[in-house]
PDB file of C-alpha atoms in Angstrom:
ATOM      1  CA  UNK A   1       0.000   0.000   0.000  1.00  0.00           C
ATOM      2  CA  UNK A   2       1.218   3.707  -0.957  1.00  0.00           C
ATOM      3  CA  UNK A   3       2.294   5.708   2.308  1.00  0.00           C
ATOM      4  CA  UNK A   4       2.798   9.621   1.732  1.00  0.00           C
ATOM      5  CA  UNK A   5       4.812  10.967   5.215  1.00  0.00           C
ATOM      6  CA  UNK A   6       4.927  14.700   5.970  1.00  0.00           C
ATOM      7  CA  UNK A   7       8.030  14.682   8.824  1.00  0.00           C
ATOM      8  CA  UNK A   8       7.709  18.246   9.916  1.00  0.00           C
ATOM      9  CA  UNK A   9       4.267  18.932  11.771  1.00  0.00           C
ATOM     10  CA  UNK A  10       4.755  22.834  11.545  1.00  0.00           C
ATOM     11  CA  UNK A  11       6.817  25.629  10.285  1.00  0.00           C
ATOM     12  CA  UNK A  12       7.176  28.861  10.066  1.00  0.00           C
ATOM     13  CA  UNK A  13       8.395  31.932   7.856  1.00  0.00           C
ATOM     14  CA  UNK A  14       8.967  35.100   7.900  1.00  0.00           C
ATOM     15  CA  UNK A  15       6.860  37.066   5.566  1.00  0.00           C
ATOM     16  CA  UNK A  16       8.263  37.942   1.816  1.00  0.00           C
ATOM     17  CA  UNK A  17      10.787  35.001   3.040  1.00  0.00           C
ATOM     18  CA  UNK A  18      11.263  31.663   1.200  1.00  0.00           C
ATOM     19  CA  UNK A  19       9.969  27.978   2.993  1.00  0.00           C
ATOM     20  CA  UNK A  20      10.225  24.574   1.982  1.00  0.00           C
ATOM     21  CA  UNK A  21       7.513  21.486   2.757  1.00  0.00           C
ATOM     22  CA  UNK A  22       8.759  18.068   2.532  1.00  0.00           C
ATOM     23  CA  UNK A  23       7.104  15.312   1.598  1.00  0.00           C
ATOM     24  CA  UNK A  24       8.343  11.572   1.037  1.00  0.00           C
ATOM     25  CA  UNK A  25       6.320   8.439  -0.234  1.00  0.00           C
ATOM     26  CA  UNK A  26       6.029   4.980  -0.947  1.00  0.00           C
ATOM     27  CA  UNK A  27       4.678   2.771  -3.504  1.00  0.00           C
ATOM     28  CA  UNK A  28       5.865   0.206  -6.178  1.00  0.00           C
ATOM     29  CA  UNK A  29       3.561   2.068  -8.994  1.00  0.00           C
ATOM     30  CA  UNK A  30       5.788   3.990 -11.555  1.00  0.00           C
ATOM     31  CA  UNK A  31       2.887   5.856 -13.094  1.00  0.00           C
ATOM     32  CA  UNK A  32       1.531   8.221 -10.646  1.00  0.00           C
ATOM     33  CA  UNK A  33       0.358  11.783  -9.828  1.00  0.00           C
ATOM     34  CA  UNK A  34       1.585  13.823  -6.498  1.00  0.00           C
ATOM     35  CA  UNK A  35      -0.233  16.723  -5.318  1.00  0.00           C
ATOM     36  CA  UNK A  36       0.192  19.272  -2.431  1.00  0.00           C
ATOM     37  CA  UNK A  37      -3.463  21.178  -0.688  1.00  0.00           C
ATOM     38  CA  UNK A  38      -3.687  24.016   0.938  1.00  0.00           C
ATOM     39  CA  UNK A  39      -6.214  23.989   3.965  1.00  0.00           C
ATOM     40  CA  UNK A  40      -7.099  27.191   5.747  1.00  0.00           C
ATOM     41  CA  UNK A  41      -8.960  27.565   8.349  1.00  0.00           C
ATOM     42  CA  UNK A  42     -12.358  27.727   6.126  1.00  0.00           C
ATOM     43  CA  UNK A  43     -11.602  23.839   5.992  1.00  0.00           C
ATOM     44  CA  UNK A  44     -11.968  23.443   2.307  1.00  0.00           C
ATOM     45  CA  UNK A  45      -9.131  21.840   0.829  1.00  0.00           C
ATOM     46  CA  UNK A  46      -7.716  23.895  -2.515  1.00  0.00           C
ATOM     47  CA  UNK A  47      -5.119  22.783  -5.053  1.00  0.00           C
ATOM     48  CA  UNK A  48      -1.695  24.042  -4.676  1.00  0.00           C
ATOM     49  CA  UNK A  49       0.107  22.222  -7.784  1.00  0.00           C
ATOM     50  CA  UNK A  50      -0.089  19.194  -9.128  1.00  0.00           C
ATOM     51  CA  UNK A  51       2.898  16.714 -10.487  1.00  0.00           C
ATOM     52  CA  UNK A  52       2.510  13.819 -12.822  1.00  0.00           C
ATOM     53  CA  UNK A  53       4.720  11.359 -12.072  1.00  0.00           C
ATOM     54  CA  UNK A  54       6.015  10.652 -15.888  1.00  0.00           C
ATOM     55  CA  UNK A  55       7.371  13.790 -16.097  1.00  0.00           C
ATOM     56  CA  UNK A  56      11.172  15.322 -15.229  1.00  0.00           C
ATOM     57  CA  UNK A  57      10.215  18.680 -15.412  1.00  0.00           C
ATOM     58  CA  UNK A  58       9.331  20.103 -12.039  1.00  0.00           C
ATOM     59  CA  UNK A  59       6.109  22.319 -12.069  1.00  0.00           C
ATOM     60  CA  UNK A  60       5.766  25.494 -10.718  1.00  0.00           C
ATOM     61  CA  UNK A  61       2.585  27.717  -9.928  1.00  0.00           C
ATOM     62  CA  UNK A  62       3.568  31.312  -9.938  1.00  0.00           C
ATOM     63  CA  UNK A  63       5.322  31.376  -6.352  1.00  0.00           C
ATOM     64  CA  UNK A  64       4.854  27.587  -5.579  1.00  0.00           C
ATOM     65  CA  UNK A  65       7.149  25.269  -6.585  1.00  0.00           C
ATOM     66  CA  UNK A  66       8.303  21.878  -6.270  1.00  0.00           C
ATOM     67  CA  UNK A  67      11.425  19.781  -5.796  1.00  0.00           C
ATOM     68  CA  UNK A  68      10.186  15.894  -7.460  1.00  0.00           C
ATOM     69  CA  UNK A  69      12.673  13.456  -6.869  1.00  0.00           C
ATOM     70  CA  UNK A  70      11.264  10.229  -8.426  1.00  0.00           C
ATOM     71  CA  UNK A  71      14.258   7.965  -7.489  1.00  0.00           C
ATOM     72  CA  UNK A  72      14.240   9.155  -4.006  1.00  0.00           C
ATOM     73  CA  UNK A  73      10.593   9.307  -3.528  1.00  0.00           C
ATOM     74  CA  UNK A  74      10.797  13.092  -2.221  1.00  0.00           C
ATOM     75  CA  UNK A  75       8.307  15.491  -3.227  1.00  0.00           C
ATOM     76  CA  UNK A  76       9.237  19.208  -1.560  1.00  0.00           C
ATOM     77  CA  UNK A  77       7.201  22.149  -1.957  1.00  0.00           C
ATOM     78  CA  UNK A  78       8.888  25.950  -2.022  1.00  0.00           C
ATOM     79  CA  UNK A  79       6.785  28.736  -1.106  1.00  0.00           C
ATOM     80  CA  UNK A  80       8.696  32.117  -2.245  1.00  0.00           C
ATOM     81  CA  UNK A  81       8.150  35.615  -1.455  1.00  0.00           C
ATOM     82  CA  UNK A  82       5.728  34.009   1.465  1.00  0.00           C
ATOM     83  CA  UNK A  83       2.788  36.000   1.766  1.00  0.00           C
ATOM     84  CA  UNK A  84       0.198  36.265   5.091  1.00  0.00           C
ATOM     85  CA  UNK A  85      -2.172  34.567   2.804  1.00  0.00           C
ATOM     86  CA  UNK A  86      -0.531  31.174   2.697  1.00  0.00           C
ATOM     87  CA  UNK A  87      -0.505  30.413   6.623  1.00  0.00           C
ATOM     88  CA  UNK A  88      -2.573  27.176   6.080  1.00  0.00           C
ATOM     89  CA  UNK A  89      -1.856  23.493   6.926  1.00  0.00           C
ATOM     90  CA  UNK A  90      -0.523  21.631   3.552  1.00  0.00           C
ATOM     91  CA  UNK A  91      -1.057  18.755   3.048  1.00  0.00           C
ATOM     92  CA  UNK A  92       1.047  16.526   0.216  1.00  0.00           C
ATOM     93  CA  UNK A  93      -0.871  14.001  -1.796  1.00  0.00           C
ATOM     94  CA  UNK A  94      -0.589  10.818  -3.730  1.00  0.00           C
ATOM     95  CA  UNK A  95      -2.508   9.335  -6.479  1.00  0.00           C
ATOM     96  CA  UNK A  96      -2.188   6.179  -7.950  1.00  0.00           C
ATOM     97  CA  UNK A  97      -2.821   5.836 -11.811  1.00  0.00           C
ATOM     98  CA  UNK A  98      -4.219   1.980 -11.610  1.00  0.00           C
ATOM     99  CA  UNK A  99      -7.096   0.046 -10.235  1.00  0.00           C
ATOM    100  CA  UNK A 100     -10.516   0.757  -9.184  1.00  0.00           C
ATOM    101  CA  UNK A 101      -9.883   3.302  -6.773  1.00  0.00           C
ATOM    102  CA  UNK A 102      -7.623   5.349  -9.480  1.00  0.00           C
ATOM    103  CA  UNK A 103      -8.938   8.538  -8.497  1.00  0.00           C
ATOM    104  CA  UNK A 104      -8.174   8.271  -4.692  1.00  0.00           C
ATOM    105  CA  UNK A 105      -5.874  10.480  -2.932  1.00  0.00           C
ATOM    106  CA  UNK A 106      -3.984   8.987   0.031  1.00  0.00           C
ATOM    107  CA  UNK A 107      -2.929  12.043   2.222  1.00  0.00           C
ATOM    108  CA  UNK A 108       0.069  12.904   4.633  1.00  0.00           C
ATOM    109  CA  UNK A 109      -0.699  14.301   8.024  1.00  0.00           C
ATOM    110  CA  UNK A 110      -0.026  17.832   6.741  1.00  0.00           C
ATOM    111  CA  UNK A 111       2.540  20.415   7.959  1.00  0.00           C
ATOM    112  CA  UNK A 112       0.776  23.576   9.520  1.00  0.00           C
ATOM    113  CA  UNK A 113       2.483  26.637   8.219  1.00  0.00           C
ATOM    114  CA  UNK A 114       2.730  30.115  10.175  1.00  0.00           C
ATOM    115  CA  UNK A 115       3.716  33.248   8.448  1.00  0.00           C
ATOM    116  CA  UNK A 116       5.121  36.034  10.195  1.00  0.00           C
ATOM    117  CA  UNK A 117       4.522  39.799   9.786  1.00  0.00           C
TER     118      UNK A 117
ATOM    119  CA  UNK B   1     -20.263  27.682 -11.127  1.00  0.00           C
ATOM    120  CA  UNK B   2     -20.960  26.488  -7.904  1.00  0.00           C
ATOM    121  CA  UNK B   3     -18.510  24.361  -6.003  1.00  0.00           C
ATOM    122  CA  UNK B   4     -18.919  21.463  -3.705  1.00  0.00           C
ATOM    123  CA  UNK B   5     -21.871  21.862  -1.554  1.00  0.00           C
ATOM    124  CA  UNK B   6     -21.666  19.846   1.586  1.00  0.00           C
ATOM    125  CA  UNK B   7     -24.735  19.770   4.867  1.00  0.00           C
ATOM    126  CA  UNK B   8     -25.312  20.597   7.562  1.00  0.00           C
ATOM    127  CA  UNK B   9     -21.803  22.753   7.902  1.00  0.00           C
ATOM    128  CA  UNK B  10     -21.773  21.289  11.309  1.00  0.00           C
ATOM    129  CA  UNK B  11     -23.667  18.703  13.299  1.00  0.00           C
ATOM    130  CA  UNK B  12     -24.123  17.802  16.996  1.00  0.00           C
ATOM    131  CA  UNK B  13     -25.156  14.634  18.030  1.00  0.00           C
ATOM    132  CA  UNK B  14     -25.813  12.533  21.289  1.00  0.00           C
ATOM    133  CA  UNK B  15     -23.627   9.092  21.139  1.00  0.00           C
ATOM    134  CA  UNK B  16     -25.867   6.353  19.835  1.00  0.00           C
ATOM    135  CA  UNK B  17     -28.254   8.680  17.158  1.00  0.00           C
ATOM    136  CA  UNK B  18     -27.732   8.366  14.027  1.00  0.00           C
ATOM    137  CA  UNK B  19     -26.571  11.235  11.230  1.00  0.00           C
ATOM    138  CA  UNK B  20     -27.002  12.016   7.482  1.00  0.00           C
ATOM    139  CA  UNK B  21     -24.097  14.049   5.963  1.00  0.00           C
ATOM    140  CA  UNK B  22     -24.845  15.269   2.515  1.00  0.00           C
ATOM    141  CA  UNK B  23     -22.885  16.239  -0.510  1.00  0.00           C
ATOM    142  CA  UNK B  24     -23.926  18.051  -3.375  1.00  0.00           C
ATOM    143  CA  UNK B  25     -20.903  17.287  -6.072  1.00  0.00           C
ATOM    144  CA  UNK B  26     -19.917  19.722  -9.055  1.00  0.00           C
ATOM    145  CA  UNK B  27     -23.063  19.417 -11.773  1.00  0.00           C
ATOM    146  CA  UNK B  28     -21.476  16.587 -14.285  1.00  0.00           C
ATOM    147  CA  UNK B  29     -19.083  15.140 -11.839  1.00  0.00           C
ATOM    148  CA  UNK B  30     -19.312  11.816 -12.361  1.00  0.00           C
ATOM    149  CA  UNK B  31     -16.489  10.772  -9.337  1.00  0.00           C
ATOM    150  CA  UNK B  32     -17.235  11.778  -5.881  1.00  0.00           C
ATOM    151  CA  UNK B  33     -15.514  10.824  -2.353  1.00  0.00           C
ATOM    152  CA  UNK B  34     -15.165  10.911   0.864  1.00  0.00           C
ATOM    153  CA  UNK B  35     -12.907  11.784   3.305  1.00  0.00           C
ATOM    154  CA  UNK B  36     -12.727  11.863   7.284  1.00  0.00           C
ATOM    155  CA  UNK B  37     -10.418  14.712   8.815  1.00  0.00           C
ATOM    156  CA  UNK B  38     -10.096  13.864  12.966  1.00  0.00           C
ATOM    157  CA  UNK B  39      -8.246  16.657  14.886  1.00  0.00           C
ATOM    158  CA  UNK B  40      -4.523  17.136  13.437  1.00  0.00           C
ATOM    159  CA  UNK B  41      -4.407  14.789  11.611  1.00  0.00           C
ATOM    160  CA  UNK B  42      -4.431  13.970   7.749  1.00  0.00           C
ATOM    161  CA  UNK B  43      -7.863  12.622   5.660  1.00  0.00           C
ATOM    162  CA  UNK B  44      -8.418   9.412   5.522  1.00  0.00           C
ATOM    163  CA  UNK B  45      -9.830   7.844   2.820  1.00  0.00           C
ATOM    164  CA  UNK B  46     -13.983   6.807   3.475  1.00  0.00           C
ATOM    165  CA  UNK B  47     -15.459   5.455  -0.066  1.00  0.00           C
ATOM    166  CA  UNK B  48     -15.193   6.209  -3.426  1.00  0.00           C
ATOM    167  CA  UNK B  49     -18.273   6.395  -6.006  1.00  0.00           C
ATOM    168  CA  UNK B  50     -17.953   6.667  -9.884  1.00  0.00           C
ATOM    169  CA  UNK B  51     -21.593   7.496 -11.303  1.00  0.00           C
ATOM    170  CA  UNK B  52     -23.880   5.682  -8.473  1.00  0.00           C
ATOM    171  CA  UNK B  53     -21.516   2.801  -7.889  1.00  0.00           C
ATOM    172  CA  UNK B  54     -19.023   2.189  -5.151  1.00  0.00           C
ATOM    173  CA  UNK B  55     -16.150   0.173  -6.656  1.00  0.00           C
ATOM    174  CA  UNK B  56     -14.150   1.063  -3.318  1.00  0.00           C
ATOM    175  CA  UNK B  57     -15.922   0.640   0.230  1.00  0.00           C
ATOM    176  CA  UNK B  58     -12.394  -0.182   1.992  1.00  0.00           C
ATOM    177  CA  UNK B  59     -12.537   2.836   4.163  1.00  0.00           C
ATOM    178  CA  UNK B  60     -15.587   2.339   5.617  1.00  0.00           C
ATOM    179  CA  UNK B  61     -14.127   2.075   9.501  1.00  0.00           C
ATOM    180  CA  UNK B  62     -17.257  -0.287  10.680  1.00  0.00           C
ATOM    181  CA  UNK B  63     -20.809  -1.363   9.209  1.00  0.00           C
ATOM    182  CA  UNK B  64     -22.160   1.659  11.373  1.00  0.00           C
ATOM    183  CA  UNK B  65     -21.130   3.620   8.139  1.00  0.00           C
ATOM    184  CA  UNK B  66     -22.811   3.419   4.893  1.00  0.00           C
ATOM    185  CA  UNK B  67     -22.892   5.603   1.942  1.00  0.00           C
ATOM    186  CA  UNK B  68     -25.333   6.185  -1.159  1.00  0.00           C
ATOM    187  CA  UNK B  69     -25.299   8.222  -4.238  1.00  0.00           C
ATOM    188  CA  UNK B  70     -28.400   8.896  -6.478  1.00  0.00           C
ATOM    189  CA  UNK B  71     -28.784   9.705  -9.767  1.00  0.00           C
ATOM    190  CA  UNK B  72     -24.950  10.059 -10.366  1.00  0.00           C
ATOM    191  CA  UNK B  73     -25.279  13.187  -8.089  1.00  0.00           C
ATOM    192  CA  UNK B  74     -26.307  14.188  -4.523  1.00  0.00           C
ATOM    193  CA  UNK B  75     -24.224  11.331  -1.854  1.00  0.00           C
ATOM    194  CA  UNK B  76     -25.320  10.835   1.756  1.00  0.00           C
ATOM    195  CA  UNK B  77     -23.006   9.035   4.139  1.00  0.00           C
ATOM    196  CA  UNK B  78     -24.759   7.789   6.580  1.00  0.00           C
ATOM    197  CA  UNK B  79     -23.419   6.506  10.170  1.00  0.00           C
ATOM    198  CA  UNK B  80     -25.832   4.639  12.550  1.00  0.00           C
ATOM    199  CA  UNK B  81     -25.178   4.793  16.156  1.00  0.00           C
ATOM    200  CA  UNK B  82     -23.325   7.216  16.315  1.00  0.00           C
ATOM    201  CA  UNK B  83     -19.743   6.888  18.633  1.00  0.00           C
ATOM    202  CA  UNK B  84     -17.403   9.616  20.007  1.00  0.00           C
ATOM    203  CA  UNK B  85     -14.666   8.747  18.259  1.00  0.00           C
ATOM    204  CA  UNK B  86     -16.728   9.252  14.818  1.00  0.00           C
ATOM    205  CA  UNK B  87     -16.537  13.041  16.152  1.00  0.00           C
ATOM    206  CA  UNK B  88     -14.867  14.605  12.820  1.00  0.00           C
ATOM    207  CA  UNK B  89     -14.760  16.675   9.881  1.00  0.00           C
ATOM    208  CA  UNK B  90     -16.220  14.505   7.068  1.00  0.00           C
ATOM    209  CA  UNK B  91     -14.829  15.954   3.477  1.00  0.00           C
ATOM    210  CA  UNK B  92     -16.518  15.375   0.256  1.00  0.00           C
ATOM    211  CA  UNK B  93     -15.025  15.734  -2.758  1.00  0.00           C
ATOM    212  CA  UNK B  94     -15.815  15.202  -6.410  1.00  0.00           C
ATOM    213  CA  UNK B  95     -13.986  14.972 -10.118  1.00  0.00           C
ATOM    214  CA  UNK B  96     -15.086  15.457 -13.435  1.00  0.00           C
ATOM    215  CA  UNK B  97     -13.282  11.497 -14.186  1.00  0.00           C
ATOM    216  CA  UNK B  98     -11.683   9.760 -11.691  1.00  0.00           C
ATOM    217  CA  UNK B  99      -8.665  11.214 -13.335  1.00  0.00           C
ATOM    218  CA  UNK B 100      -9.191  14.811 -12.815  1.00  0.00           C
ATOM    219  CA  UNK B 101      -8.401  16.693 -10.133  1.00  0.00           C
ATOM    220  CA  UNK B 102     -10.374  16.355  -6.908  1.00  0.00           C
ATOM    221  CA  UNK B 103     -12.375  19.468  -6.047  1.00  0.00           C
ATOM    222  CA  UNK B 104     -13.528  19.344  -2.104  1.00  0.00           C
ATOM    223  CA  UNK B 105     -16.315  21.012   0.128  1.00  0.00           C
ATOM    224  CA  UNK B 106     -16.043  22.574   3.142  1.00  0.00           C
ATOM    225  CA  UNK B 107     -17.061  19.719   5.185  1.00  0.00           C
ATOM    226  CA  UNK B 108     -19.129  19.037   8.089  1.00  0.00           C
ATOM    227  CA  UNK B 109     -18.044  19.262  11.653  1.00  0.00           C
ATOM    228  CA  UNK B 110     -19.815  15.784  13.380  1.00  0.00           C
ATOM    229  CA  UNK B 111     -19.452  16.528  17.419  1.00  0.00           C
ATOM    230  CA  UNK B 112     -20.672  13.194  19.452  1.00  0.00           C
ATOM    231  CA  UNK B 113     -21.365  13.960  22.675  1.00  0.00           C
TER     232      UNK B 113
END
């Protein structure tokens, strides 16, 4: 079964500053898509950026980023010019591209990130 | 358009009633899930339905939970006798295939007292 682990419950950042998320996962699957949420405090989960698992090229999102490491089953996420706006818990993703439950994310615990003034 | 609607926003209920949670997917959806959030922690994965089928009831935590979807749209998870460790935020989300991206609710906040 695919494991995503989030090792860093919370962070913080100074405001205009740069942060990175880390994320690590398991699975045997080489086709596969990795995703990271943002959850404020409204609850509702909304997509950050999105990576498909075929692809080398890293995808960015105007100031979100990420660092995919397919060998090493790392998926980071960089936050630049942090704004008071992104203070949320994230939450990294992964989503398996076979069998009946295709479509089903399997979550991390999430980091919850603070942004400072 | 309009999002992911999900009701009530939250819910309070005395341990052994049971509950209706509903969710009211993205018009032509045909994917829909759900998801249970408990305090800090991560979601964990409920049932998946494409169209009114449920090709994935593994995350059903006991036969207290069920779940229905009608007409390929509106989904009610239902959980019977109700415990106060099922006190959570229950997350509904649906996708245009189950290859899309997942677009979520707001949830409901289930209190068992």
């Amino acid at each position: 079964a695919q494991t995503v682990t989030q090792s860093q419950p919370e962070m913080s950042v100074q405001e205009a500053e740069t942060v990175t998320l880390s994320c690590t996962y398991d699975t045997s699957e080489s086709d596969y898509y990795l995703f990271w949420y943002k959850q404020p405090p409204s609850r509702q989960m909304i997509l950050v950026i999105r990576q498909e698992a075929y692809k080398q090229q890293n995808a960015t999102e105007n100031r979100f980023s990420v660092n995919f490491q397919k060998a090493a089953k790392s998926f980071s996420l960089k936050i630049s010019d942090s704004q008071l706006g992104d203070a949320a818990m994230y939450f990294c993703a992964y989503r398996s591209d076979y069998g009946g439950s295709q479509g089903n994310l399997i979550f991390g615990k999430g980091t919850k990130l603070s942004v400072k003034p | 358009g309009a999002g992911v609607s999900q009701s009530p926003s939250n819910k309070v209920t005395e341990k052994g009633k049971d509950v209706e949670l509903r969710c009211d997917p993205i018009s032509g959806h045909t994917a829909l899930y759900w998801y249970r959030q408990s305090l800090g922690q991560g979601l964990e994965f409920l049932i998946y339905f494409q169209g009114n089928s449920a090709p994935d009831k593994s995350g059903l935590p006991s036969d207290r939970f069920s779940a229905e979807r009608t007409g390929g749209s509106v989904s009610t998870l239902t959980i019977q006798r109700t415990q106060q460790e099922d006190s959570a935020v229950y997350l509904c989300a649906s996708s245009l295939e189950n290859s899309s991206p997942l677009h979520f609710g707001n949830g409901t906040r289930l209190t068992v007292t």
